[in-house]
């Protein structure tokens, strides 16, 4: 089954404790991206990756890091989480946008609470 | 900058009536305009999309129209049903390799 899998689905942590949210897709997609969803603000892009070892900042990258060492994986790293990073996070992937943008497939979401 | 304005933020309609959600975008290089539906507690899922070489696309009760000159695109849902109740997001693919999303419309279909 084609899917985007992210873990953990729910996490409560404390300020300053490093955490990683994993994301994996099995559709051989080149494009992967992270979004955060907050009430009234829609989906805001954090980072995206056009291909292995190619990443770039989205609209709200502060406080986050990513890596793309393999095509299927795109982890989101919060080096020192703060309460303003409490949010619902979605990973997503799609076929090569350069050849004509296509459907974004979203993971199930990770709800993060930073105390 | 890159952004898309989506209106209304909430919309209530009687079952069987039509619903229209409108978006205005800023990036003239855009050529792909998808719409996503997010049910409560679920992930966003694509319901329809349109590319810049067409002005309208239909899929059963759902249609999208695009006016590139005015930089508007709209989602039309006819004969609404309770299961249409959800949050709908418009989006576009920007010239800088990003999907730009609207802030969402919460649609409530009243039985």
Short mmCIF file of C-alpha atoms in Angstrom, two decimals:
data_model
loop_
_atom_site.label_atom_id
_atom_site.label_comp_id
_atom_site.label_asym_id
_atom_site.label_seq_id
_atom_site.Cartn_x
_atom_site.Cartn_y
_atom_site.Cartn_z
CA UNK A 1 0.00 0.00 0.00
CA UNK A 2 1.29 3.42 -1.02
CA UNK A 3 1.73 5.53 2.06
CA UNK A 4 3.60 8.15 4.03
CA UNK A 5 4.39 7.03 7.56
CA UNK A 6 5.39 9.38 10.33
CA UNK A 7 6.28 8.67 13.95
CA UNK A 8 5.52 9.35 16.66
CA UNK A 9 1.84 10.20 16.19
CA UNK A 10 1.64 11.87 19.59
CA UNK A 11 4.40 13.26 21.75
CA UNK A 12 4.59 15.36 24.89
CA UNK A 13 8.03 16.67 25.70
CA UNK A 14 9.71 19.43 27.66
CA UNK A 15 11.48 22.56 26.56
CA UNK A 16 15.00 21.93 25.31
CA UNK A 17 14.82 18.15 24.95
CA UNK A 18 15.88 17.26 21.41
CA UNK A 19 13.43 15.20 19.41
CA UNK A 20 13.09 13.74 15.94
CA UNK A 21 9.91 13.04 14.03
CA UNK A 22 10.51 10.43 11.36
CA UNK A 23 8.89 10.34 7.94
CA UNK A 24 9.11 7.58 5.38
CA UNK A 25 7.39 7.10 2.01
CA UNK A 26 7.24 3.99 -0.16
CA UNK A 27 6.19 5.62 -3.45
CA UNK A 28 9.68 6.50 -4.74
CA UNK A 29 8.75 10.19 -4.59
CA UNK A 30 11.51 12.70 -5.05
CA UNK A 31 9.75 15.64 -3.40
CA UNK A 32 9.17 15.57 0.37
CA UNK A 33 8.05 18.31 2.71
CA UNK A 34 7.12 19.11 6.30
CA UNK A 35 4.20 21.31 7.35
CA UNK A 36 2.84 22.52 10.62
CA UNK A 37 -0.87 23.13 11.10
CA UNK A 38 -2.10 25.65 13.63
CA UNK A 39 -5.67 26.92 14.10
CA UNK A 40 -6.49 29.75 11.72
CA UNK A 41 -3.12 29.56 10.00
CA UNK A 42 -3.62 26.64 7.65
CA UNK A 43 -0.68 24.52 6.56
CA UNK A 44 2.66 26.27 6.70
CA UNK A 45 5.70 24.73 5.08
CA UNK A 46 8.73 24.20 7.32
CA UNK A 47 11.26 22.57 4.98
CA UNK A 48 11.17 20.74 1.70
CA UNK A 49 13.45 18.50 -0.30
CA UNK A 50 13.57 18.13 -4.05
CA UNK A 51 15.80 15.05 -3.91
CA UNK A 52 18.43 13.25 -1.88
CA UNK A 53 20.84 15.71 -0.22
CA UNK A 54 18.80 18.66 -1.56
CA UNK A 55 16.81 20.54 1.08
CA UNK A 56 15.56 24.09 1.41
CA UNK A 57 13.70 26.29 3.83
CA UNK A 58 10.00 26.81 3.66
CA UNK A 59 8.10 29.65 5.28
CA UNK A 60 8.66 28.79 8.96
CA UNK A 61 12.03 27.01 9.28
CA UNK A 62 13.23 28.58 12.53
CA UNK A 63 13.93 26.01 15.23
CA UNK A 64 13.84 23.04 12.86
CA UNK A 65 16.33 20.96 10.92
CA UNK A 66 15.91 18.26 8.31
CA UNK A 67 18.05 15.80 6.43
CA UNK A 68 17.55 13.74 3.27
CA UNK A 69 20.18 11.04 3.20
CA UNK A 70 17.89 8.51 1.53
CA UNK A 71 15.09 9.04 -0.94
CA UNK A 72 12.42 7.47 1.24
CA UNK A 73 13.21 9.20 4.56
CA UNK A 74 12.90 12.85 5.57
CA UNK A 75 13.17 13.30 9.37
CA UNK A 76 12.28 16.55 11.12
CA UNK A 77 14.59 17.49 13.98
CA UNK A 78 13.81 19.88 16.79
CA UNK A 79 17.17 20.52 18.44
CA UNK A 80 15.79 22.53 21.37
CA UNK A 81 12.00 22.50 21.31
CA UNK A 82 10.09 25.46 22.70
CA UNK A 83 6.39 25.81 23.59
CA UNK A 84 5.69 27.77 20.39
CA UNK A 85 6.51 24.60 18.46
CA UNK A 86 3.48 22.90 19.94
CA UNK A 87 1.55 22.01 16.83
CA UNK A 88 0.25 19.32 14.49
CA UNK A 89 2.94 18.30 12.01
CA UNK A 90 2.43 16.68 8.63
CA UNK A 91 4.97 15.10 6.35
CA UNK A 92 4.07 14.86 2.67
CA UNK A 93 5.55 13.62 -0.58
CA UNK A 94 4.87 13.87 -4.30
CA UNK A 95 6.31 13.04 -7.69
CA UNK A 96 8.92 15.31 -9.21
CA UNK A 97 7.39 18.78 -9.22
CA UNK A 98 9.74 19.91 -11.95
CA UNK A 99 7.91 17.66 -14.37
CA UNK A 100 4.58 19.15 -13.48
CA UNK A 101 3.44 19.38 -9.89
CA UNK A 102 1.26 16.56 -8.66
CA UNK A 103 -0.72 15.29 -5.72
CA UNK A 104 0.79 15.67 -2.29
CA UNK A 105 0.38 12.54 -0.19
CA UNK A 106 0.25 13.34 3.52
CA UNK A 107 1.21 11.27 6.51
CA UNK A 108 -1.28 10.84 9.35
CA UNK A 109 0.18 13.69 11.34
CA UNK A 110 2.19 14.02 14.54
CA UNK A 111 0.73 16.03 17.40
CA UNK A 112 3.53 17.54 19.41
CA UNK A 113 3.16 19.29 22.77
CA UNK A 114 6.14 21.11 24.27
CA UNK A 115 5.78 21.98 27.95
CA UNK B 1 5.38 37.47 -1.48
CA UNK B 2 3.88 34.08 -2.06
CA UNK B 3 0.50 33.71 -0.50
CA UNK B 4 -3.05 32.69 -1.20
CA UNK B 5 -6.12 34.25 0.37
CA UNK B 6 -9.00 31.89 1.00
CA UNK B 7 -12.59 32.89 1.76
CA UNK B 8 -14.76 32.32 3.63
CA UNK B 9 -13.12 30.90 6.73
CA UNK B 10 -16.36 29.21 7.74
CA UNK B 11 -19.38 28.26 5.67
CA UNK B 12 -22.66 26.69 6.70
CA UNK B 13 -25.10 25.38 4.11
CA UNK B 14 -28.25 23.33 4.17
CA UNK B 15 -27.99 19.80 2.88
CA UNK B 16 -28.62 19.80 -0.86
CA UNK B 17 -27.49 23.38 -1.37
CA UNK B 18 -24.29 24.42 -3.12
CA UNK B 19 -21.07 25.63 -1.51
CA UNK B 20 -18.43 27.85 -3.08
CA UNK B 21 -14.98 28.58 -1.71
CA UNK B 22 -12.74 31.15 -3.36
CA UNK B 23 -9.00 31.67 -3.42
CA UNK B 24 -6.80 34.43 -4.75
CA UNK B 25 -3.12 33.85 -5.33
CA UNK B 26 -0.17 36.11 -5.94
CA UNK B 27 2.39 34.13 -7.98
CA UNK B 28 1.82 34.52 -11.72
CA UNK B 29 4.18 31.59 -12.40
CA UNK B 30 1.77 29.14 -10.80
CA UNK B 31 0.50 26.34 -13.04
CA UNK B 32 -1.02 23.83 -10.64
CA UNK B 33 -3.92 24.43 -8.25
CA UNK B 34 -5.07 21.57 -6.00
CA UNK B 35 -7.83 21.42 -3.40
CA UNK B 36 -7.52 19.32 -0.27
CA UNK B 37 -10.20 18.09 2.13
CA UNK B 38 -9.36 17.43 5.76
CA UNK B 39 -11.90 15.60 7.85
CA UNK B 40 -11.77 15.97 11.61
CA UNK B 41 -8.67 14.28 13.01
CA UNK B 42 -7.54 13.08 9.59
CA UNK B 43 -4.86 14.02 7.10
CA UNK B 44 -5.53 16.36 4.15
CA UNK B 45 -6.41 14.49 0.99
CA UNK B 46 -6.61 15.72 -2.58
CA UNK B 47 -10.14 16.00 -3.93
CA UNK B 48 -9.59 17.81 -7.21
CA UNK B 49 -6.90 19.77 -9.00
CA UNK B 50 -6.57 21.93 -12.08
CA UNK B 51 -3.67 22.99 -14.27
CA UNK B 52 -3.28 26.37 -15.86
CA UNK B 53 -4.10 25.23 -19.38
CA UNK B 54 -7.79 24.67 -18.53
CA UNK B 55 -10.43 26.93 -17.04
CA UNK B 56 -12.71 24.37 -15.40
CA UNK B 57 -12.67 20.78 -14.25
CA UNK B 58 -15.49 18.65 -12.86
CA UNK B 59 -15.63 15.42 -10.92
CA UNK B 60 -19.18 14.42 -10.04
CA UNK B 61 -20.46 16.98 -7.50
CA UNK B 62 -17.17 18.85 -7.30
CA UNK B 63 -15.84 21.41 -9.76
CA UNK B 64 -12.94 23.84 -9.80
CA UNK B 65 -12.70 26.97 -11.92
CA UNK B 66 -9.57 28.95 -12.66
CA UNK B 67 -9.21 32.53 -13.87
CA UNK B 68 -5.48 33.08 -14.46
CA UNK B 69 -5.93 36.68 -15.51
CA UNK B 70 -7.57 37.60 -12.24
CA UNK B 71 -5.51 35.03 -10.25
CA UNK B 72 -8.64 33.47 -8.81
CA UNK B 73 -9.68 29.86 -8.45
CA UNK B 74 -12.77 28.44 -6.79
CA UNK B 75 -14.16 25.17 -5.50
CA UNK B 76 -17.81 24.41 -6.15
CA UNK B 77 -19.66 21.61 -4.38
CA UNK B 78 -23.20 20.92 -5.53
CA UNK B 79 -25.93 18.94 -3.77
CA UNK B 80 -23.98 19.02 -0.51
CA UNK B 81 -24.24 16.09 1.87
CA UNK B 82 -23.35 15.75 5.58
CA UNK B 83 -20.18 13.86 4.65
CA UNK B 84 -18.95 16.96 2.83
CA UNK B 85 -18.49 18.62 6.24
CA UNK B 86 -14.75 19.17 6.63
CA UNK B 87 -12.02 21.77 6.30
CA UNK B 88 -11.07 22.56 2.71
CA UNK B 89 -7.71 24.00 1.69
CA UNK B 90 -6.83 25.57 -1.61
CA UNK B 91 -3.20 25.53 -2.69
CA UNK B 92 -0.93 26.33 -5.57
CA UNK B 93 2.47 25.22 -6.74
CA UNK B 94 4.74 28.25 -6.64
CA UNK B 95 7.60 29.09 -8.97
CA UNK B 96 9.99 28.49 -6.05
CA UNK B 97 9.20 24.78 -5.67
CA UNK B 98 6.77 25.11 -2.79
CA UNK B 99 3.13 24.29 -2.29
CA UNK B 100 1.43 27.36 -0.84
CA UNK B 101 -1.74 26.64 1.14
CA UNK B 102 -4.67 28.83 2.03
CA UNK B 103 -5.79 29.13 5.64
CA UNK B 104 -8.73 26.78 5.16
CA UNK B 105 -12.54 26.90 5.07
CA UNK B 106 -14.56 24.98 7.60
CA UNK B 107 -17.66 23.74 5.79
CA UNK B 108 -20.66 22.58 7.79
CA UNK B 109 -23.50 20.88 5.97
CA UNK B 110 -26.66 21.09 8.06
CA UNK B 111 -29.04 18.16 7.79
#
